[in-house]
């Protein structure tokens, strides 16, 4: 039993829920001490709160560290019951073999999941790659040595291997948090603070065991407050981490939406571009589509310069965007319109928008000496017509409008 207790102590700081040799026996014999039951009840209540807390947040943000922390909290809960004076039935009496198996299994489980918890919990980039790998599956090697703790006379090499695993995991955990702190991890601050109380209690206990050779009588009284502090500070750290994750995701979503808008918007006119109008067409097929082209636009650029030409295009965009049709600039001086009004109203709305182009340009670019007109190719489309086919039909009609003298709409009934 002494060997078992020393092994348990080696991993205590990493798990935060084991006791040294003298403490375990005094804990089991302390059934007459009412404060033991009170502290146990408070601690178990904190663990139940932690489990509910993790479940509630996991429903909002499905982060893996919430699962690992829930497993740790469950292991804490089961271990605290095993170490407490609470009655567990005749089979699990305080000094029974079954009780020792119970304690060992949940202790090892808590140690094993502490590595994956840290790996998922600390911010990306704050854990060195080598330590990140070591915090993954290697901690579960401890479970392979669990049987040694319940053997009457375990092989020395087997016990040494278990001790090595526990000390190694303790070292990896402390090193990981220390390096994360140096790299500016905010989460590591919470975890270091959470483990500081347990580390202090065990440090004093080990000093009594090794140097003074006497039991640390206040160990039980201080252990549960230290464990409670660990649970609360870890919960606060998780809350802080989740708030920052939520903020980062919101900012990322806002940035993605901004990029999507930029990718679907013409920078000169502010109208949707060809990609945007094609997506809109795919979502809901319109009753008609039109292509609008400014007449003799090259002459405007040649005579007045590209800055005036840009103002003309902007004014045309304002005119076309003010109607009931969805307007988009599809390139140069060309625009597309999607009509989702009644089919009988399409021709009249198209002609009003076409005439509005010239009026808006005259008002917004008064330096032009000649009026600017627009030609339009308009076509009714069937429900099964693709965007490419509809645009091709409208382009044919636009070409016909240009060939027949410009400044007009050419319209056919179906594509």
PDB file of C-alpha atoms in Angstrom, residues 183-350:
ATOM      1  CA  UNK A 183       4.235  32.718 -24.905  1.00  0.00           C
ATOM      2  CA  UNK A 184       1.509  34.974 -23.564  1.00  0.00           C
ATOM      3  CA  UNK A 185      -1.268  32.430 -23.062  1.00  0.00           C
ATOM      4  CA  UNK A 186      -4.106  33.958 -21.109  1.00  0.00           C
ATOM      5  CA  UNK A 187      -5.665  30.541 -20.522  1.00  0.00           C
ATOM      6  CA  UNK A 188      -2.401  29.262 -19.000  1.00  0.00           C
ATOM      7  CA  UNK A 189      -2.637  31.986 -16.348  1.00  0.00           C
ATOM      8  CA  UNK A 190      -5.944  30.593 -15.153  1.00  0.00           C
ATOM      9  CA  UNK A 191      -4.639  27.031 -15.172  1.00  0.00           C
ATOM     10  CA  UNK A 192      -1.436  27.930 -13.327  1.00  0.00           C
ATOM     11  CA  UNK A 193      -3.503  29.738 -10.694  1.00  0.00           C
ATOM     12  CA  UNK A 194      -5.924  26.790 -10.536  1.00  0.00           C
ATOM     13  CA  UNK A 195      -3.111  24.340  -9.789  1.00  0.00           C
ATOM     14  CA  UNK A 196      -1.203  26.625  -7.426  1.00  0.00           C
ATOM     15  CA  UNK A 197      -3.366  25.815  -4.385  1.00  0.00           C
ATOM     16  CA  UNK A 198      -3.054  22.064  -4.898  1.00  0.00           C
ATOM     17  CA  UNK A 199       0.665  22.409  -5.496  1.00  0.00           C
ATOM     18  CA  UNK A 200       1.049  24.357  -2.262  1.00  0.00           C
ATOM     19  CA  UNK A 201      -0.897  21.821  -0.193  1.00  0.00           C
ATOM     20  CA  UNK A 202       1.070  18.918  -1.616  1.00  0.00           C
ATOM     21  CA  UNK A 203       4.345  20.758  -1.251  1.00  0.00           C
ATOM     22  CA  UNK A 204       3.753  21.239   2.469  1.00  0.00           C
ATOM     23  CA  UNK A 205       2.524  17.651   2.796  1.00  0.00           C
ATOM     24  CA  UNK A 206       5.643  16.276   1.117  1.00  0.00           C
ATOM     25  CA  UNK A 207       7.821  18.464   3.354  1.00  0.00           C
ATOM     26  CA  UNK A 208       6.151  16.919   6.399  1.00  0.00           C
ATOM     27  CA  UNK A 209       6.473  13.398   4.974  1.00  0.00           C
ATOM     28  CA  UNK A 210      10.081  13.640   3.802  1.00  0.00           C
ATOM     29  CA  UNK A 211      11.766  16.214   6.060  1.00  0.00           C
ATOM     30  CA  UNK A 212       9.784  16.295   9.301  1.00  0.00           C
ATOM     31  CA  UNK A 213       8.768  12.620   9.100  1.00  0.00           C
ATOM     32  CA  UNK A 214       5.378  13.526  10.571  1.00  0.00           C
ATOM     33  CA  UNK A 215       1.903  13.635   9.018  1.00  0.00           C
ATOM     34  CA  UNK A 216       0.572  16.977   7.866  1.00  0.00           C
ATOM     35  CA  UNK A 217      -2.474  17.123  10.118  1.00  0.00           C
ATOM     36  CA  UNK A 218      -4.188  19.972   8.209  1.00  0.00           C
ATOM     37  CA  UNK A 219      -3.911  18.191   4.880  1.00  0.00           C
ATOM     38  CA  UNK A 220      -7.559  17.144   4.701  1.00  0.00           C
ATOM     39  CA  UNK A 221      -8.783  20.521   5.873  1.00  0.00           C
ATOM     40  CA  UNK A 222      -6.777  22.299   3.131  1.00  0.00           C
ATOM     41  CA  UNK A 223      -7.146  19.741   0.342  1.00  0.00           C
ATOM     42  CA  UNK A 224     -10.807  20.287  -0.452  1.00  0.00           C
ATOM     43  CA  UNK A 225     -10.560  24.119  -0.533  1.00  0.00           C
ATOM     44  CA  UNK A 226      -7.568  23.730  -2.873  1.00  0.00           C
ATOM     45  CA  UNK A 227      -9.524  21.340  -5.093  1.00  0.00           C
ATOM     46  CA  UNK A 228     -12.524  23.655  -5.006  1.00  0.00           C
ATOM     47  CA  UNK A 229     -10.280  26.536  -6.026  1.00  0.00           C
ATOM     48  CA  UNK A 230      -8.986  24.433  -8.924  1.00  0.00           C
ATOM     49  CA  UNK A 231     -12.523  23.678 -10.110  1.00  0.00           C
ATOM     50  CA  UNK A 232     -13.657  27.313  -9.868  1.00  0.00           C
ATOM     51  CA  UNK A 233     -10.586  28.839 -11.510  1.00  0.00           C
ATOM     52  CA  UNK A 234     -10.685  26.258 -14.291  1.00  0.00           C
ATOM     53  CA  UNK A 235     -14.361  27.114 -14.808  1.00  0.00           C
ATOM     54  CA  UNK A 236     -13.469  30.821 -14.992  1.00  0.00           C
ATOM     55  CA  UNK A 237     -10.650  30.026 -17.410  1.00  0.00           C
ATOM     56  CA  UNK A 238     -13.030  28.024 -19.588  1.00  0.00           C
ATOM     57  CA  UNK A 239     -15.556  30.880 -19.542  1.00  0.00           C
ATOM     58  CA  UNK A 240     -12.868  33.375 -20.544  1.00  0.00           C
ATOM     59  CA  UNK A 241     -11.629  31.049 -23.295  1.00  0.00           C
ATOM     60  CA  UNK A 242     -15.142  30.529 -24.639  1.00  0.00           C
ATOM     61  CA  UNK A 243     -15.878  34.263 -24.649  1.00  0.00           C
ATOM     62  CA  UNK A 244     -12.708  34.903 -26.624  1.00  0.00           C
ATOM     63  CA  UNK A 245     -13.471  32.028 -28.996  1.00  0.00           C
ATOM     64  CA  UNK A 246     -16.974  33.386 -29.542  1.00  0.00           C
ATOM     65  CA  UNK A 247     -15.567  36.860 -30.215  1.00  0.00           C
ATOM     66  CA  UNK A 248     -12.969  35.467 -32.628  1.00  0.00           C
ATOM     67  CA  UNK A 249     -15.605  33.490 -34.496  1.00  0.00           C
ATOM     68  CA  UNK A 250     -17.918  36.495 -34.679  1.00  0.00           C
ATOM     69  CA  UNK A 251     -15.083  38.626 -36.030  1.00  0.00           C
ATOM     70  CA  UNK A 252     -14.120  35.904 -38.493  1.00  0.00           C
ATOM     71  CA  UNK A 253     -17.729  35.591 -39.662  1.00  0.00           C
ATOM     72  CA  UNK A 254     -17.990  39.378 -40.031  1.00  0.00           C
ATOM     73  CA  UNK A 255     -14.748  39.428 -42.004  1.00  0.00           C
ATOM     74  CA  UNK A 256     -15.916  36.543 -44.176  1.00  0.00           C
ATOM     75  CA  UNK A 257     -19.204  38.335 -44.820  1.00  0.00           C
ATOM     76  CA  UNK A 258     -17.334  41.539 -45.680  1.00  0.00           C
ATOM     77  CA  UNK A 259     -15.123  39.597 -48.086  1.00  0.00           C
ATOM     78  CA  UNK A 260     -18.182  37.956 -49.592  1.00  0.00           C
ATOM     79  CA  UNK A 261     -19.807  41.366 -50.115  1.00  0.00           C
ATOM     80  CA  UNK A 262     -16.603  42.691 -51.678  1.00  0.00           C
ATOM     81  CA  UNK A 263     -16.381  39.646 -53.935  1.00  0.00           C
ATOM     82  CA  UNK A 264     -19.997  40.165 -55.055  1.00  0.00           C
ATOM     83  CA  UNK A 265     -19.977  43.959 -55.411  1.00  0.00           C
ATOM     84  CA  UNK A 266     -18.794  46.218 -58.225  1.00  0.00           C
ATOM     85  CA  UNK A 267     -16.404  48.738 -56.623  1.00  0.00           C
ATOM     86  CA  UNK A 268     -17.301  51.659 -58.941  1.00  0.00           C
ATOM     87  CA  UNK A 269     -21.106  51.618 -58.815  1.00  0.00           C
ATOM     88  CA  UNK A 270     -21.720  49.662 -55.602  1.00  0.00           C
ATOM     89  CA  UNK A 271     -24.079  47.396 -57.544  1.00  0.00           C
ATOM     90  CA  UNK A 272     -23.832  43.593 -57.463  1.00  0.00           C
ATOM     91  CA  UNK A 273     -21.383  42.135 -59.978  1.00  0.00           C
ATOM     92  CA  UNK A 274     -21.818  39.272 -62.455  1.00  0.00           C
ATOM     93  CA  UNK A 275     -21.093  36.615 -59.801  1.00  0.00           C
ATOM     94  CA  UNK A 276     -23.762  38.036 -57.494  1.00  0.00           C
ATOM     95  CA  UNK A 277     -26.455  38.268 -60.156  1.00  0.00           C
ATOM     96  CA  UNK A 278     -25.713  34.724 -61.316  1.00  0.00           C
ATOM     97  CA  UNK A 279     -26.128  33.448 -57.739  1.00  0.00           C
ATOM     98  CA  UNK A 280     -29.406  35.365 -57.419  1.00  0.00           C
ATOM     99  CA  UNK A 281     -30.607  33.865 -60.694  1.00  0.00           C
ATOM    100  CA  UNK A 282     -29.853  30.372 -59.383  1.00  0.00           C
ATOM    101  CA  UNK A 283     -31.731  30.969 -56.136  1.00  0.00           C
ATOM    102  CA  UNK A 284     -34.924  32.191 -57.815  1.00  0.00           C
ATOM    103  CA  UNK A 285     -35.408  32.207 -61.571  1.00  0.00           C
ATOM    104  CA  UNK A 286     -36.698  35.639 -62.712  1.00  0.00           C
ATOM    105  CA  UNK A 287     -39.415  36.177 -65.329  1.00  0.00           C
ATOM    106  CA  UNK A 288     -37.106  38.197 -67.599  1.00  0.00           C
ATOM    107  CA  UNK A 289     -33.509  39.297 -67.974  1.00  0.00           C
ATOM    108  CA  UNK A 290     -31.986  42.275 -69.778  1.00  0.00           C
ATOM    109  CA  UNK A 291     -28.546  43.507 -70.770  1.00  0.00           C
ATOM    110  CA  UNK A 292     -28.062  47.274 -70.935  1.00  0.00           C
ATOM    111  CA  UNK A 293     -25.173  48.948 -72.772  1.00  0.00           C
ATOM    112  CA  UNK A 294     -24.314  52.674 -72.911  1.00  0.00           C
ATOM    113  CA  UNK A 295     -24.208  53.918 -76.484  1.00  0.00           C
ATOM    114  CA  UNK A 296     -20.940  55.339 -77.865  1.00  0.00           C
ATOM    115  CA  UNK A 297     -19.273  55.102 -74.467  1.00  0.00           C
ATOM    116  CA  UNK A 298     -15.773  54.885 -75.948  1.00  0.00           C
ATOM    117  CA  UNK A 299     -16.243  58.336 -77.427  1.00  0.00           C
ATOM    118  CA  UNK A 300     -17.012  59.701 -73.938  1.00  0.00           C
ATOM    119  CA  UNK A 301     -13.732  58.314 -72.579  1.00  0.00           C
ATOM    120  CA  UNK A 302     -11.790  59.617 -75.595  1.00  0.00           C
ATOM    121  CA  UNK A 303     -13.322  63.111 -75.460  1.00  0.00           C
ATOM    122  CA  UNK A 304     -13.648  63.702 -71.702  1.00  0.00           C
ATOM    123  CA  UNK A 305     -11.254  61.238 -70.080  1.00  0.00           C
ATOM    124  CA  UNK A 306     -11.737  58.116 -68.002  1.00  0.00           C
ATOM    125  CA  UNK A 307     -12.629  60.040 -64.837  1.00  0.00           C
ATOM    126  CA  UNK A 308     -15.724  61.465 -66.549  1.00  0.00           C
ATOM    127  CA  UNK A 309     -16.402  58.046 -68.037  1.00  0.00           C
ATOM    128  CA  UNK A 310     -16.406  56.577 -64.522  1.00  0.00           C
ATOM    129  CA  UNK A 311     -18.894  59.244 -63.406  1.00  0.00           C
ATOM    130  CA  UNK A 312     -21.146  58.326 -66.325  1.00  0.00           C
ATOM    131  CA  UNK A 313     -21.025  54.634 -65.397  1.00  0.00           C
ATOM    132  CA  UNK A 314     -21.762  55.512 -61.764  1.00  0.00           C
ATOM    133  CA  UNK A 315     -24.777  57.619 -62.787  1.00  0.00           C
ATOM    134  CA  UNK A 316     -26.063  54.792 -64.986  1.00  0.00           C
ATOM    135  CA  UNK A 317     -25.702  52.410 -62.024  1.00  0.00           C
ATOM    136  CA  UNK A 318     -27.725  54.767 -59.808  1.00  0.00           C
ATOM    137  CA  UNK A 319     -30.457  54.969 -62.458  1.00  0.00           C
ATOM    138  CA  UNK A 320     -30.729  51.228 -63.009  1.00  0.00           C
ATOM    139  CA  UNK A 321     -30.431  50.424 -59.305  1.00  0.00           C
ATOM    140  CA  UNK A 322     -33.364  52.661 -58.414  1.00  0.00           C
ATOM    141  CA  UNK A 323     -35.967  50.495 -60.138  1.00  0.00           C
ATOM    142  CA  UNK A 324     -37.772  47.312 -59.130  1.00  0.00           C
ATOM    143  CA  UNK A 325     -35.397  45.053 -61.066  1.00  0.00           C
ATOM    144  CA  UNK A 326     -32.160  43.696 -59.614  1.00  0.00           C
ATOM    145  CA  UNK A 327     -29.356  45.590 -61.346  1.00  0.00           C
ATOM    146  CA  UNK A 328     -25.724  44.506 -61.677  1.00  0.00           C
ATOM    147  CA  UNK A 329     -22.682  45.769 -63.507  1.00  0.00           C
ATOM    148  CA  UNK A 330     -21.284  42.890 -65.539  1.00  0.00           C
ATOM    149  CA  UNK A 331     -18.310  44.656 -67.088  1.00  0.00           C
ATOM    150  CA  UNK A 332     -17.267  47.955 -68.665  1.00  0.00           C
ATOM    151  CA  UNK A 333     -20.361  49.943 -69.580  1.00  0.00           C
ATOM    152  CA  UNK A 334     -22.642  46.879 -69.544  1.00  0.00           C
ATOM    153  CA  UNK A 335     -25.307  46.160 -66.933  1.00  0.00           C
ATOM    154  CA  UNK A 336     -27.722  43.273 -66.370  1.00  0.00           C
ATOM    155  CA  UNK A 337     -31.253  43.410 -64.956  1.00  0.00           C
ATOM    156  CA  UNK A 338     -33.309  40.623 -63.402  1.00  0.00           C
ATOM    157  CA  UNK A 339     -37.077  41.208 -63.426  1.00  0.00           C
ATOM    158  CA  UNK A 340     -39.239  39.421 -60.883  1.00  0.00           C
ATOM    159  CA  UNK A 341     -42.391  41.492 -61.362  1.00  0.00           C
ATOM    160  CA  UNK A 342     -45.485  40.419 -63.276  1.00  0.00           C
ATOM    161  CA  UNK A 343     -44.596  39.321 -66.807  1.00  0.00           C
ATOM    162  CA  UNK A 344     -46.993  41.845 -68.292  1.00  0.00           C
ATOM    163  CA  UNK A 345     -45.174  44.700 -66.533  1.00  0.00           C
ATOM    164  CA  UNK A 346     -41.666  43.782 -67.654  1.00  0.00           C
ATOM    165  CA  UNK A 347     -41.606  45.688 -70.955  1.00  0.00           C
ATOM    166  CA  UNK A 348     -42.875  48.923 -69.422  1.00  0.00           C
ATOM    167  CA  UNK A 349     -40.450  48.773 -66.446  1.00  0.00           C
ATOM    168  CA  UNK A 350     -37.532  47.982 -68.769  1.00  0.00           C
TER     169      UNK A 350
END
